[in-house]
């Protein structure tokens, strides 16, 4: 008989049911085997825990375990108070929120658009917003939700996947502004950076936040109604993403209309880079270091100093262009008046390598063999995914694992940058797969895991013995193979003092399987992190309930054995 997701259906109970069922099957229980065949005629002859979970989902008439979890989550959503659900929708507008949950709730609970003006705004419900503002005009400036934002801020930052969000955005913004909303409302991100309504509409920046689907229209409306077009955070966010001058054009033009273009070149404004530097000069440094030719030319035409220096490295723009092999950028700077920087010694060697000037690089290395002791060509070639530069450096005699002062190697740089071609070239040349180094003292696999770069993980994991990275990336076949040879690695500590049991993957099923592999190879479930958090507590905190339960059982068994020996 088909099961239903009823009031008492609980995912934790179903997990325990799956474990009992699997134990019975492995013990040869005929009824348990028959139940499996009834639920899933094509089940594996030797099922694992995830196979039993799949069979349970089939008993509910669902396609798999994830579908069953979703059905239970939907039921739980239905049981939550409207206040709770509305809060999830608002919190998803910024870091720390859950956009996936918000999208699910929005699609299943359209009635929540009527919960508050703020929720009407994130839903794009223009009629409800009009109704509420007619009854309470002051609501346009009221703050609500855990973010403590005004409605216009939610409009700028929310990205629910609903057609109305785009269709009504301009009319909604105009309505809020008509009722007194502040076009310059902003919040501090905790690092002293002010994120305005205009910043949210434009998006981009670190993590490349998507612009609002009606970003150009909204930005124009906001500035028309008083938003400051000289928006340092928006300028920064735009400067690190691509070689596109659209927002520079818009923000500059609107600044000119206000007679405020002088702020772009003023030293009195707060510098985007934290030092005493005008906005255009700071932005020019970003454009040069990213080889954004169109942006650089725009900035040079609008007051950027071609002879200026980068805000971070403090090196002249022309030097940076040469050192990175950006010959067109160097020529552009020269056309705008930069004095050509004449490089000598190791900088000249690096520039020759980056420009693929093999003859020049060989000549400089012959005159100064110490050039071959500086890993800069390898590190930059790797970061820019340039296997040709890597091969040149190696042909010149540079060791593939040549380290910088902090232990940074080329393979670290490639993995951090997601430079697959460079990483493959370095691995083929014999680069050490697992040596730690760099600012984060991480392995190359660790960089791939941190940035969730699956292609990089796929390249490195089959060769790696980094049990922490293999665990976190759920490369469990490789993890098992490594531990079968070196079971002591099940309790290895990373530089932060954590065992692999404290580095479980995000997927619940994979986390449980990883725990099983680690425990089988002797992982000690009692070894806590330096801050005292145990593996069980860490798994529970992350919602990895099955993994936490397995660890809890292992702790109980270990303590029982220890008591028996005492």
CSV table of C-alpha atoms in Angstrom, one decimal, residues 50 467 470-471 474-484 486-487 489-491 500-501 504-505 509-524 550-551:
chain,number,residue,atom,x,y,z
A,50,UNK,CA,21.0,5.6,-0.1
A,467,UNK,CA,41.6,13.4,2.9
A,470,UNK,CA,38.3,14.4,-0.6
A,471,UNK,CA,35.8,14.3,2.3
A,474,UNK,CA,32.4,13.9,-1.5
A,475,UNK,CA,35.0,12.1,-3.6
A,476,UNK,CA,34.2,9.0,-1.6
A,477,UNK,CA,35.7,6.3,-3.9
A,478,UNK,CA,39.0,8.1,-3.8
A,479,UNK,CA,38.7,8.7,-0.1
A,480,UNK,CA,38.1,5.0,0.5
A,481,UNK,CA,41.1,4.0,-1.7
A,482,UNK,CA,43.4,6.4,0.1
A,483,UNK,CA,42.3,5.3,3.6
A,484,UNK,CA,42.6,1.6,2.6
A,486,UNK,CA,46.9,4.7,4.9
A,487,UNK,CA,44.1,4.3,7.5
A,489,UNK,CA,44.8,9.5,7.7
A,490,UNK,CA,41.3,9.1,9.0
A,491,UNK,CA,42.5,11.1,12.0
A,500,UNK,CA,38.0,14.7,8.2
A,501,UNK,CA,35.0,14.0,10.3
A,504,UNK,CA,31.8,16.6,5.8
A,505,UNK,CA,30.2,17.5,2.4
A,509,UNK,CA,23.5,11.3,1.8
A,510,UNK,CA,27.1,11.9,0.9
A,511,UNK,CA,27.9,13.1,4.4
A,512,UNK,CA,26.5,9.9,5.9
A,513,UNK,CA,28.5,7.8,3.5
A,514,UNK,CA,31.7,9.7,4.2
A,515,UNK,CA,31.2,9.1,8.0
A,516,UNK,CA,30.7,5.4,7.4
A,517,UNK,CA,34.0,5.2,5.4
A,518,UNK,CA,35.9,7.2,7.9
A,519,UNK,CA,34.6,5.3,10.9
A,520,UNK,CA,35.3,2.0,9.2
A,521,UNK,CA,39.0,3.1,8.8
A,522,UNK,CA,39.4,4.1,12.4
A,523,UNK,CA,38.3,7.7,12.6
A,524,UNK,CA,38.0,8.8,16.2
A,550,UNK,CA,26.1,7.7,12.8
A,551,UNK,CA,28.8,9.7,14.7
